[in-house]
Amino acid sequence: MENNENEVACHSNDDTSCRKSHHPERVKKDLTNRLNRIEGQIRGIKGMIDKDTYCDDVITQLSATQSALNSVAKILLEGHLKGCVVDRLSEGDEAVLDELVVTIQKLMKK
């Protein structure tokens, strides 16, 4: 994964509900394409269940879908670290580290 390819710059305000990420268009397009494929995988899995497909085959597709979701999360996490976290630390906002720990804990529950 190239650093510039998945660069995400975030904008932070004092009000955390107003914080937004500003993804470069190429990153948004990549993430959208990945999520569209995942959406298709989910529809396919629903169809497999409706057709009483063998459980092991459904589980295999679930595993592939989870892997695809993890890839999206990795891209977002990398951009968050290189953009949001670095920016907020440079502004002296060390609370971002506690937020990051919580975010990583959420990802590791999977």
Tab-separated table of C-alpha atoms in Angstrom:
chain	number	residue	atom	x	y	z
A	1	MET	CA	0.000	0.000	0.000
A	2	GLU	CA	1.577	3.284	-1.064
A	3	ASN	CA	1.503	6.094	1.476
A	4	ASN	CA	0.230	8.739	-0.959
A	5	GLU	CA	-2.377	6.424	-2.447
A	6	ASN	CA	-4.398	6.099	0.744
A	7	GLU	CA	-3.618	9.448	2.311
A	8	VAL	CA	-6.526	10.883	4.238
A	9	ALA	CA	-6.444	14.355	5.721
A	10	CYS	CA	-8.865	15.025	8.563
A	11	HIS	CA	-10.163	18.276	9.876
A	12	SER	CA	-10.731	18.620	13.589
A	13	ASN	CA	-12.825	21.148	15.478
A	14	ASP	CA	-13.304	21.630	19.183
A	15	ASP	CA	-16.753	20.034	18.804
A	16	THR	CA	-16.018	16.372	18.028
A	17	SER	CA	-19.443	15.908	16.429
A	18	CYS	CA	-18.366	18.347	13.695
A	19	ARG	CA	-15.099	16.597	12.845
A	20	LYS	CA	-14.956	15.276	9.317
A	21	SER	CA	-12.526	13.368	7.161
A	22	HIS	CA	-11.601	14.788	3.821
A	23	HIS	CA	-10.661	11.854	1.642
A	24	PRO	CA	-8.942	12.483	-1.676
A	25	GLU	CA	-11.238	11.538	-4.558
A	26	ARG	CA	-9.119	8.486	-5.483
A	27	VAL	CA	-9.448	7.131	-1.933
A	28	LYS	CA	-13.197	7.772	-1.830
A	29	LYS	CA	-13.587	6.029	-5.178
A	30	ASP	CA	-11.525	3.040	-3.990
A	31	LEU	CA	-13.467	2.769	-0.721
A	32	THR	CA	-16.802	3.138	-2.509
A	33	ASN	CA	-15.859	0.425	-5.024
A	34	ARG	CA	-14.797	-1.910	-2.226
A	35	LEU	CA	-17.996	-1.265	-0.280
A	36	ASN	CA	-20.116	-1.813	-3.396
A	37	ARG	CA	-18.438	-5.212	-3.884
A	38	ILE	CA	-19.048	-6.049	-0.221
A	39	GLU	CA	-22.683	-5.053	-0.614
A	40	GLY	CA	-22.912	-7.458	-3.555
A	41	GLN	CA	-21.283	-10.191	-1.481
A	42	ILE	CA	-23.859	-9.673	1.273
A	43	ARG	CA	-26.720	-9.901	-1.240
A	44	GLY	CA	-25.136	-13.101	-2.566
A	45	ILE	CA	-24.942	-14.572	0.931
A	46	LYS	CA	-28.603	-13.737	1.537
A	47	GLY	CA	-29.424	-15.533	-1.705
A	48	MET	CA	-27.387	-18.535	-0.601
A	49	ILE	CA	-29.373	-18.720	2.641
A	50	ASP	CA	-32.661	-18.445	0.711
A	51	LYS	CA	-31.541	-21.326	-1.529
A	52	ASP	CA	-30.492	-23.483	1.442
A	53	THR	CA	-26.884	-23.545	0.268
A	54	TYR	CA	-24.580	-25.864	2.201
A	55	CYS	CA	-23.497	-24.147	5.445
A	56	ASP	CA	-19.774	-24.493	4.811
A	57	ASP	CA	-20.123	-22.641	1.498
A	58	VAL	CA	-22.010	-19.810	3.191
A	59	ILE	CA	-19.380	-19.599	5.931
A	60	THR	CA	-16.653	-19.389	3.280
A	61	GLN	CA	-18.442	-16.433	1.687
A	62	LEU	CA	-18.925	-14.791	5.095
A	63	SER	CA	-15.204	-15.129	5.737
A	64	ALA	CA	-14.367	-13.522	2.391
A	65	THR	CA	-16.755	-10.659	3.138
A	66	GLN	CA	-15.258	-10.104	6.581
A	67	SER	CA	-11.803	-10.008	5.018
A	68	ALA	CA	-12.998	-7.387	2.539
A	69	LEU	CA	-14.444	-5.294	5.380
A	70	ASN	CA	-11.158	-5.589	7.257
A	71	SER	CA	-9.353	-4.242	4.178
A	72	VAL	CA	-11.597	-1.178	4.181
A	73	ALA	CA	-10.931	-0.688	7.899
A	74	LYS	CA	-7.156	-0.932	7.337
A	75	ILE	CA	-7.250	1.752	4.650
A	76	LEU	CA	-9.304	4.037	6.887
A	77	LEU	CA	-7.099	3.381	9.910
A	78	GLU	CA	-3.936	4.148	7.950
A	79	GLY	CA	-5.406	7.426	6.723
A	80	HIS	CA	-6.618	8.260	10.208
A	81	LEU	CA	-3.165	7.692	11.683
A	82	LYS	CA	-1.311	9.616	8.980
A	83	GLY	CA	-3.838	12.442	8.815
A	84	CYS	CA	-6.132	12.966	11.780
A	85	VAL	CA	-3.879	11.655	14.525
A	86	VAL	CA	-0.733	13.394	13.291
A	87	ASP	CA	-2.604	16.682	12.796
A	88	ARG	CA	-4.235	16.600	16.215
A	89	LEU	CA	-0.981	15.654	17.950
A	90	SER	CA	0.811	18.529	16.213
A	91	GLU	CA	-1.933	20.810	17.599
A	92	GLY	CA	-1.157	19.457	21.087
A	93	ASP	CA	-4.362	17.406	21.320
A	94	GLU	CA	-3.159	14.256	23.057
A	95	ALA	CA	-6.746	13.074	23.668
A	96	VAL	CA	-6.582	11.668	20.145
A	97	LEU	CA	-4.376	8.876	21.522
A	98	ASP	CA	-7.115	7.700	23.909
A	99	GLU	CA	-9.579	7.851	21.026
A	100	LEU	CA	-7.193	5.810	18.884
A	101	VAL	CA	-6.829	3.135	21.569
A	102	VAL	CA	-10.628	2.765	21.719
A	103	THR	CA	-10.824	2.574	17.925
A	104	ILE	CA	-8.164	-0.146	17.754
A	105	GLN	CA	-9.915	-2.080	20.534
A	106	LYS	CA	-13.132	-1.972	18.487
A	107	LEU	CA	-11.307	-3.309	15.439
A	108	MET	CA	-9.684	-6.106	17.439
A	109	LYS	CA	-13.043	-7.404	18.727
A	110	LYS	CA	-13.707	-8.857	15.295
